[in-house]
Coordinates of C-alpha atoms in Angstrom, one line a residue:
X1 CA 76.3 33.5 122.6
X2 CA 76.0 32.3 119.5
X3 CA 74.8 35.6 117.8
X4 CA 78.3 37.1 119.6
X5 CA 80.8 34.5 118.0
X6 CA 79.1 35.3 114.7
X7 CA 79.6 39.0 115.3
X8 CA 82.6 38.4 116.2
X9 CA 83.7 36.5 113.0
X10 CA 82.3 38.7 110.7
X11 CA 83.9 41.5 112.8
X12 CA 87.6 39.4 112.2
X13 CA 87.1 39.5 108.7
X14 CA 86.4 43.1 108.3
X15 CA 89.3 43.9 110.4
X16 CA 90.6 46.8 108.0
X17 CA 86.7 48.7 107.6
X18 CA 85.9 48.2 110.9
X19 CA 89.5 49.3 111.9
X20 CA 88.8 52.8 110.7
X21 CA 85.9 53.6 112.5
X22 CA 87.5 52.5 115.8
X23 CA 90.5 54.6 115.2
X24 CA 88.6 57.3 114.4
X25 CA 86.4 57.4 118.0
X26 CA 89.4 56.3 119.9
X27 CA 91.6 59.6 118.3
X28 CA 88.2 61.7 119.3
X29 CA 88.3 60.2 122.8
X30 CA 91.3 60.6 123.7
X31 CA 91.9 64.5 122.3
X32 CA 88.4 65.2 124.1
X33 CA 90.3 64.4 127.4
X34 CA 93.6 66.1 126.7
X35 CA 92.0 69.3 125.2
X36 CA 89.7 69.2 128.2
X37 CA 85.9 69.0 126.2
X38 CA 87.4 71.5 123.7
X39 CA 87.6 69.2 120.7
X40 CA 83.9 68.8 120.9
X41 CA 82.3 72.3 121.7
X42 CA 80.0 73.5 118.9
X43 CA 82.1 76.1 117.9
X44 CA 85.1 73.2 117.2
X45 CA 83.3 71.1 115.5
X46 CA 82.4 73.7 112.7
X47 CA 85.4 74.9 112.9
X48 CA 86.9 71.3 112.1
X49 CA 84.5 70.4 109.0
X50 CA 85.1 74.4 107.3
X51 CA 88.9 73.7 108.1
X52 CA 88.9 70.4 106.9
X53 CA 86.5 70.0 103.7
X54 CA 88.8 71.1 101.0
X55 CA 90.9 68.2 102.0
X56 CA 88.2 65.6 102.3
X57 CA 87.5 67.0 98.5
X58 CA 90.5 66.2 97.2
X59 CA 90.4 63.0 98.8
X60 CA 86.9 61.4 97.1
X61 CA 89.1 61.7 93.7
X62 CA 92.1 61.5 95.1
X63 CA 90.7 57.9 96.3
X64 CA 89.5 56.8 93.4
X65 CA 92.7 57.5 91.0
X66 CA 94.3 54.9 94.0
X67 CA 92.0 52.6 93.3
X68 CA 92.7 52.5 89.6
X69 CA 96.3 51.7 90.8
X70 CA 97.6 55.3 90.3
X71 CA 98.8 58.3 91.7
X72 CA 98.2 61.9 91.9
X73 CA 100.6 64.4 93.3
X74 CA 99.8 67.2 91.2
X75 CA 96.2 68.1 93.6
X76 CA 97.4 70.9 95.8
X77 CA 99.7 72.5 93.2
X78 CA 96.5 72.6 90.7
X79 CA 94.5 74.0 93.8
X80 CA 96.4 76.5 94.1
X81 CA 96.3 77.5 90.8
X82 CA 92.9 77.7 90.2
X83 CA 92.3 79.8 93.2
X84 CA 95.1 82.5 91.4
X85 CA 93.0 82.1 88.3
X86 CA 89.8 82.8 90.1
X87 CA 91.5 86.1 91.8
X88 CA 92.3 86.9 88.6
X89 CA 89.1 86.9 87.1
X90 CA 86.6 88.3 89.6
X91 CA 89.1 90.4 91.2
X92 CA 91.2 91.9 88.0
X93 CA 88.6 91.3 85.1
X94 CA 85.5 92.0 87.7
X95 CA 83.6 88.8 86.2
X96 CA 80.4 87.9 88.5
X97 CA 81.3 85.0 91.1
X98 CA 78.9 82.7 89.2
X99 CA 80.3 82.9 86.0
X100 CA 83.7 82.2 87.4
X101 CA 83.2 79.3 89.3
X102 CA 82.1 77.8 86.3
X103 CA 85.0 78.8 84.6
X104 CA 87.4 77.6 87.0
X105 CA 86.0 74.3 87.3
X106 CA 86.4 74.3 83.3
X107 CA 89.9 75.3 83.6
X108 CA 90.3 72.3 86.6
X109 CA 89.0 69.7 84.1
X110 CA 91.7 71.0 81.0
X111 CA 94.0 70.3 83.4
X112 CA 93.1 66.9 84.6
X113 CA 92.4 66.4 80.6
X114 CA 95.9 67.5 79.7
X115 CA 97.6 65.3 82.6
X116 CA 95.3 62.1 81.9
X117 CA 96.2 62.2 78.0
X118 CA 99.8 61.7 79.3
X119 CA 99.1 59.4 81.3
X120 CA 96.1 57.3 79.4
X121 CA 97.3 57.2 76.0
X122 CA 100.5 58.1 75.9
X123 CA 101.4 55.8 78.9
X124 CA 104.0 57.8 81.3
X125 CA 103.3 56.7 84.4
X126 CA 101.3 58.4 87.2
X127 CA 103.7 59.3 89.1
X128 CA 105.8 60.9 86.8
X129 CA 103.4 63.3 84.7
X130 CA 101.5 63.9 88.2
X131 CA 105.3 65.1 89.7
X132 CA 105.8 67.0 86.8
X133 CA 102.4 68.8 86.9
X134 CA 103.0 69.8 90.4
X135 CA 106.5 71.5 89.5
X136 CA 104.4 73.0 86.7
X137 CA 101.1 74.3 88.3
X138 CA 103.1 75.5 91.3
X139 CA 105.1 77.6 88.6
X140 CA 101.9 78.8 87.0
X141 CA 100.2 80.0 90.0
X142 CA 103.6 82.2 90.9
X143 CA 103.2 83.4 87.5
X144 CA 99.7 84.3 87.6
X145 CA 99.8 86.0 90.8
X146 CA 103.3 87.8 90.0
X147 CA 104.5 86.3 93.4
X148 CA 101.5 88.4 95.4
X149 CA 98.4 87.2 97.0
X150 CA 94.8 88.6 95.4
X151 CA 92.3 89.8 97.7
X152 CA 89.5 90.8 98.7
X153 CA 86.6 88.2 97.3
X154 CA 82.7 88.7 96.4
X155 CA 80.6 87.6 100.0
X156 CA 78.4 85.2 97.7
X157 CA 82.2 83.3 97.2
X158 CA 83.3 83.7 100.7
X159 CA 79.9 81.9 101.7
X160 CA 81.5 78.9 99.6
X161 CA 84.3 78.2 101.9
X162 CA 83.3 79.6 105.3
X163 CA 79.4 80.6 105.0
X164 CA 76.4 78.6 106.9
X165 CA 72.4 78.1 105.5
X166 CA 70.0 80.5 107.0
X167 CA 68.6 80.5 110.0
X168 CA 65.0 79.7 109.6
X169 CA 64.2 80.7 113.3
X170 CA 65.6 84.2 113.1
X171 CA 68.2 83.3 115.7
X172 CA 65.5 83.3 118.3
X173 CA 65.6 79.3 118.9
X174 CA 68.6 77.6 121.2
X175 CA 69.0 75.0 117.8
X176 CA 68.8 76.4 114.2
X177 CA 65.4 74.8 113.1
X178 CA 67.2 73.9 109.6
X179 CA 70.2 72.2 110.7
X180 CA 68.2 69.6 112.9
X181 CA 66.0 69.0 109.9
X182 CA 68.7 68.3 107.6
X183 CA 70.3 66.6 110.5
X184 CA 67.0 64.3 111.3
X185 CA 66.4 64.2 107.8
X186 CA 69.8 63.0 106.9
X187 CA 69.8 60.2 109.6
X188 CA 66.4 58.8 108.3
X189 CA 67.7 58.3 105.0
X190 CA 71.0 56.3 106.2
X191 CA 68.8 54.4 108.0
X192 CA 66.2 53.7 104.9
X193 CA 68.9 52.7 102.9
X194 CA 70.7 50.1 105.2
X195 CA 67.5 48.3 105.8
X196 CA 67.4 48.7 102.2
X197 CA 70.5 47.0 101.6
X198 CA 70.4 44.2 104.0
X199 CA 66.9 43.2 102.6
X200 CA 68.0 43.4 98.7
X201 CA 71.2 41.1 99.8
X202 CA 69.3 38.8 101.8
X203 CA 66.6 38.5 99.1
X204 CA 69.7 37.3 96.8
X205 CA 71.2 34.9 98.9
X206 CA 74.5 37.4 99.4
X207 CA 77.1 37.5 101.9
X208 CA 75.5 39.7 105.2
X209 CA 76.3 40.7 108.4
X210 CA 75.1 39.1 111.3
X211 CA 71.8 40.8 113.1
X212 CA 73.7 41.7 116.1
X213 CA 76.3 43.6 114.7
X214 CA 74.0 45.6 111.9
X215 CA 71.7 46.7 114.6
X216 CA 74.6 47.7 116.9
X217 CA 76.8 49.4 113.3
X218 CA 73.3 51.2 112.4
X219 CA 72.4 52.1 115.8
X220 CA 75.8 53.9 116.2
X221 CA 75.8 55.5 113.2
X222 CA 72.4 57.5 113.8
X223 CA 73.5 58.5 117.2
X224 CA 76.4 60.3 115.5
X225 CA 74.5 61.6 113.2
X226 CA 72.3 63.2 115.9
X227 CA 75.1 64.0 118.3
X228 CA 77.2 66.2 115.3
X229 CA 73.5 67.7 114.2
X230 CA 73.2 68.7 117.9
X231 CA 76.5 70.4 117.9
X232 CA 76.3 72.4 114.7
X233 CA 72.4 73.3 115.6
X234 CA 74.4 74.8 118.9
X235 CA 76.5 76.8 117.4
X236 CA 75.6 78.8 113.8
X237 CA 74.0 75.9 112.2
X238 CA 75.0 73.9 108.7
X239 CA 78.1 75.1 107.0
X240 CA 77.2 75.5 103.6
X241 CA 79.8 73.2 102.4
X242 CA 79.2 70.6 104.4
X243 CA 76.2 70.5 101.9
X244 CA 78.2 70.7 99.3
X245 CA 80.6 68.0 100.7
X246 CA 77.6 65.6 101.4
X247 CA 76.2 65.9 97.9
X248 CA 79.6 64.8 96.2
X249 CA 79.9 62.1 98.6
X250 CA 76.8 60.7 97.9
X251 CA 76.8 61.4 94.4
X252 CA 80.6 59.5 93.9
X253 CA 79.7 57.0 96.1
X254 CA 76.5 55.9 94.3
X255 CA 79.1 56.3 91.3
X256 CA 81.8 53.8 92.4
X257 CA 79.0 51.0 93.6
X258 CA 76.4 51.6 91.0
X259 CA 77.8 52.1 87.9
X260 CA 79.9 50.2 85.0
X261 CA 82.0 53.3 85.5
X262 CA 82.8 52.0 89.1
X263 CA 83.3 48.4 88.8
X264 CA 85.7 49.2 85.6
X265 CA 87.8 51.3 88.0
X266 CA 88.0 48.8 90.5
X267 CA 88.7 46.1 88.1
X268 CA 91.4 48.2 86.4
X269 CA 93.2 48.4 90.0
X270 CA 92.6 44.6 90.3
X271 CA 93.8 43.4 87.3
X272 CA 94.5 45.7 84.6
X273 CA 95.8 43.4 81.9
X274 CA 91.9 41.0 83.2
X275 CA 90.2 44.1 82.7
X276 CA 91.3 44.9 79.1
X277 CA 91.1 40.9 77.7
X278 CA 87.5 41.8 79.3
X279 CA 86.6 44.4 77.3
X280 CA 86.9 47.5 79.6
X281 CA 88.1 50.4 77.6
X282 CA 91.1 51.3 80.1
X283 CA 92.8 54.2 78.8
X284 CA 89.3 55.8 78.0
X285 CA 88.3 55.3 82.1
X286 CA 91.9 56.0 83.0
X287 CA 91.4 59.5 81.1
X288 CA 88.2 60.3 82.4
X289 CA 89.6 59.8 86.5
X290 CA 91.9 62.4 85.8
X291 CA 89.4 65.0 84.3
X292 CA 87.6 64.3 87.6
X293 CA 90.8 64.5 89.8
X294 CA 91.3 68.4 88.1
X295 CA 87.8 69.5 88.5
X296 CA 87.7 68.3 92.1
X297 CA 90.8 69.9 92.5
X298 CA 89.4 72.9 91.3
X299 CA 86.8 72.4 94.2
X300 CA 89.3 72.6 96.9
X301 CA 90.7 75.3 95.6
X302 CA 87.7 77.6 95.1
X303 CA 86.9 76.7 99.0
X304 CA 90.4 77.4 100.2
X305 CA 90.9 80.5 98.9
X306 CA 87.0 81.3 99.2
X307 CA 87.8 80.6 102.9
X308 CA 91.1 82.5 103.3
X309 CA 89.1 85.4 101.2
X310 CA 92.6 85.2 99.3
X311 CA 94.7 83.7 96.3
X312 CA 98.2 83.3 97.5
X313 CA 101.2 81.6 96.0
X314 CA 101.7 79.3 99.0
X315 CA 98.5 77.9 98.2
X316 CA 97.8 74.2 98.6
X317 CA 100.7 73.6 99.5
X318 CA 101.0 70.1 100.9
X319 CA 96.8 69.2 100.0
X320 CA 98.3 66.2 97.8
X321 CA 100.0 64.7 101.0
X322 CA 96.9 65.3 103.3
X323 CA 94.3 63.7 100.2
X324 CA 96.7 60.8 99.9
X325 CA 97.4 60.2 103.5
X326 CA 93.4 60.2 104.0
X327 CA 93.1 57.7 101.0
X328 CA 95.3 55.1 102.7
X329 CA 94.4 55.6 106.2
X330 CA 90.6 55.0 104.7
X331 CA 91.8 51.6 103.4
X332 CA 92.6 52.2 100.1
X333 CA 94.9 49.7 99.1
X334 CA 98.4 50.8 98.1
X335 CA 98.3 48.4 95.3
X336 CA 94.7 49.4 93.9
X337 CA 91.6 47.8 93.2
X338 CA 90.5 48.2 97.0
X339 CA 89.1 51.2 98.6
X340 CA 85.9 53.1 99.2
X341 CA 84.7 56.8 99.7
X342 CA 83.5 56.7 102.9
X343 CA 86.8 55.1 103.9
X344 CA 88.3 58.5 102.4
X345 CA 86.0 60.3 104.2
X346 CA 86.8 58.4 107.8
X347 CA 90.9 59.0 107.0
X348 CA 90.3 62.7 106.1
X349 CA 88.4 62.9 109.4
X350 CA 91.2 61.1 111.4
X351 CA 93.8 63.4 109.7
X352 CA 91.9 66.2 110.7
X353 CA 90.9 65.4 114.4
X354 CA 94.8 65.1 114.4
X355 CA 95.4 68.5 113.3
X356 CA 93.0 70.1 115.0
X357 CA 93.5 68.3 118.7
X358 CA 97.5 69.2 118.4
X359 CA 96.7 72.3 117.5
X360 CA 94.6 73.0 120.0
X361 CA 97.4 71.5 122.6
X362 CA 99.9 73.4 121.1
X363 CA 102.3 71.1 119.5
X364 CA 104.1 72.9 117.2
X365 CA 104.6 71.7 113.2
X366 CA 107.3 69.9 113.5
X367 CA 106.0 67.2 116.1
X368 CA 102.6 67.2 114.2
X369 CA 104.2 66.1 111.1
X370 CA 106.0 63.4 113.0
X371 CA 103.0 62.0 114.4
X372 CA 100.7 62.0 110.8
X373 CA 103.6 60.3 109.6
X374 CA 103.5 57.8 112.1
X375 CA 99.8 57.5 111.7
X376 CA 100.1 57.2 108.1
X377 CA 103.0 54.5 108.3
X378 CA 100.7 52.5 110.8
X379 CA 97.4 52.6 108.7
X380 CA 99.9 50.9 105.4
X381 CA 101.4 48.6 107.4
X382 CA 98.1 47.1 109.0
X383 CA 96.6 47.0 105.9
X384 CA 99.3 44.7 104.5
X385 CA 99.5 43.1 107.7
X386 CA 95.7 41.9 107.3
X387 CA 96.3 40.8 103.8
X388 CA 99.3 38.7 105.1
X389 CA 96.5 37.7 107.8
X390 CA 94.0 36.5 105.5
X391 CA 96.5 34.8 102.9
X392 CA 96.4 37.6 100.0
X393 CA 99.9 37.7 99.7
X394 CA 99.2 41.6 99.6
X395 CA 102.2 42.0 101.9
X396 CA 104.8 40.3 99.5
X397 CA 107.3 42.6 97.4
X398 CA 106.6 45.6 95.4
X399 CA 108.0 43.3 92.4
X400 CA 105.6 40.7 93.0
X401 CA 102.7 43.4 93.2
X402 CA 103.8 45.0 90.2
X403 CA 103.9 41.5 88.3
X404 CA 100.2 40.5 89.2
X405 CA 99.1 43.4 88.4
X406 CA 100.5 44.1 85.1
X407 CA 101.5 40.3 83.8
X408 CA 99.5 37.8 82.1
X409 CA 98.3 34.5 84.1
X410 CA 98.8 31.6 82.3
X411 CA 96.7 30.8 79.8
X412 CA 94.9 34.1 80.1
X413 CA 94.7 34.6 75.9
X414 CA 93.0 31.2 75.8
X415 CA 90.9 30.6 78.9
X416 CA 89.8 34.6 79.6
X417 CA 86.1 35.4 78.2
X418 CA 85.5 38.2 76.8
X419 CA 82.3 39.4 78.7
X420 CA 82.8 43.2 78.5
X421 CA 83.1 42.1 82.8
X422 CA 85.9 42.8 84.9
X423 CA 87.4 39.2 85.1
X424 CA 89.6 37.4 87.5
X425 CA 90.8 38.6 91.2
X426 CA 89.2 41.9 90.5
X427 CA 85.6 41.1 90.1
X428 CA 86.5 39.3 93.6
X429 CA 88.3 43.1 95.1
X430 CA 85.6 45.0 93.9
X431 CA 83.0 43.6 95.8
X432 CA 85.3 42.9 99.2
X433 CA 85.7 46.9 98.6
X434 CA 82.4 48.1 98.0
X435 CA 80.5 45.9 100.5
X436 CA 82.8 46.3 103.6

């Protein structure tokens, strides 16, 4: 009984990460019934991660600017750009598709360059140079395209946004032999790296969670690993960006815990005005999360219109609402210095399970839009509802959120080392965020 209670403490005070993941299987649940198993056949579930990953793209930056304590609503404007540029340039110029997706990712980083310099060093806010990039990119990409869509694409560029791996069988074997090593693979390493984890905190003396509730966290999260191997080995096997989806996830979130990059941008959404009298060079690391926003943007792009096999002026249309919606319902907090990739990815999931069980009931837009709302509306307000709960004060005005964030506390100039740390509430936000 005793292990349980602890559980369930630890459990109480991780209310918002654990909220996620129970929102997530309870949205899967209950579409599985109403679609009547559809939702989960093979053929659905690839269908979901192809038709979903340029979102969950946008979202690991779009994530990240939020926890810096920004905004970014230039992402599916700038997408849509830089899938007209790349019709342009393989299909008018006839460059070879692996010259140009170099290219375009250049092109994606000028623009997050050009938008950050407002931002960073100039010091517009967010908001603003972000709206007026979307006016501005959604203008270029009529330009570009003179109002029509580009098409068709190279096959190596359609494999980007809608191709699978090889099958190493032949297609002679009920599961393709690659996707359940990945899969297998995949799972092993999770697991390696928990165990990993727990031992290196315990060996520290670090806050952990209780045995009970790792075992039962790990336990699950193998299983669905297996269970969504089994289901993609079922149908046509790994789509090939999922690969590329995994890779940037690992590779960002390695970023955001492991690195001084990381804890500066965390510390920046804590406490800005901490994070300078502590040395952090914050319009440098402002700068350089914008440059990352426009390449990733660039990303999502590429895979849309790889996807569609065509560059249309519609294009991305409404990705900056998806990526920031994901961002929140993942528990990024709306005043920054809290969030976490994986939390991105969970939202991105729960926005697209949402998409794709409606869809599949036939609920037309308009009632779809009503209920992401909704689902949005209720992800913010119970993550300032549990900051209330816990005695943050998270949940006070957007005055008083504005003033911690960007005023002095007393005695700050006198009593603030300069340690070249994040300092302060942030250093305390950071780790709440990246240790969940």
């Amino acid at each position: 009984m005793s292990a349980l209670r602890e559980s369930l403490s630890f459990l109480t005070s991780r209310l918002r990460q654990v909220g996620i993941f129970v929102a997530l299987i309870l949205i899967v649940i209950l579409f599985q019934v109403l679609t009547d198993g559809i939702l989960l056949q093979p053929q659905n579930v690839s269908n979901l991660v192809v038709q979903n990953s340029y979102i969950l793209i946008l979202a690991i930056g779009m994530v990240m600017v939020i926890i810096a304590g920004h905004i970014d609503l230039s992402v599916g404007s700038v997408a849509g750009f830089i899938g007209a540029v790349s019709g342009v340039m393989i299909v008018h110029w006839g460059w070879a598709w692996w010259i140009a997706i170099p290219a375009c990712l250049l092109v994606g980083a000028l623009v997050g360059a050009w938008q950050g310099y407002w931002i960073a060093y100039v010091g517009i806010p967010a908001f603003i140079v972000t709206l007026a990039g979307m006016l501005i990119f959604r203008g270029l990409t009529l330009i570009t395209l003179k109002n029509q869509q580009i098409t068709p694409f190279p096959e190596e560029l359609r494999a980007l946004g809608g191709g699978f791996l090889p099958d190493i069988s032949g297609g002679t074997s009920v599961l393709e032999f690659l996707t359940v090593i990945l899969g297998v693979g995949g799972t092993a390493a999770i697991l390696f790296q928990a165990i990993k984890e727990r031992r290196v905190r315990r060996k520290f003396n670090l806050e952990n969670e209780p045995m009970a509730w790792f075992a039962v966290k790990t336990a699950f999260i193998a299983l669905l690993m297996l269970i969504i191997t089994f289901l993609l080995a079922s149908y046509r096997g790994t789509p090939i960006v999922l690969v590329v989806l995994a890779a940037l996830v690992i590779l960002y979130s390695a970023l955001m815990n492991n690195s001084v990059f990381g804890r500066h941008v965390y510390a920046i959404g804590g406490n800005l005005h901490a994070a300078e009298l502590s040395g952090v060079k914050t319009k440098a690391v402002t700068f350089r999360l914008f440059v990352n926003m426009g390449v990733l943007a660039a990303l999502a792009g590429l895979v849309f219109t790889a996807r569609l096999n065509s560059a249309q002026p519609a294009g991305g249309t409404g990705f900056e609402l998806d990526a920031i919606a994901a961002a929140f319902i993942g528990g990024a907090a709306v005043q920054g210095g809290i969030g976490t990739v994986a939390g991105a990815m969970i939202g991105g999931l729960i926005m697209g399970v949402l998409n794709n069980g409606m869809s599949i009931l036939g609920l037309g837009t308009d009632y779809q839009q009503l209920i992401k709302g909704l689902v949005l509306l209720l992800a913010v307000g119970f993550d300032i509802f549990n900051k209330n709960r816990s005695g943050s004060g998270g949940g006070s005005t957007i005055g008083s959120r504005f003033k911690r964030k960007t005023s002095p506390p007393a005695g700050s100039e006198s009593t603030t080392p300069v340690t070249g740390k994040p300092a302060g509430d942030s250093t305390e936000k950071a780790a709440a965020s990246r240790n969940p």
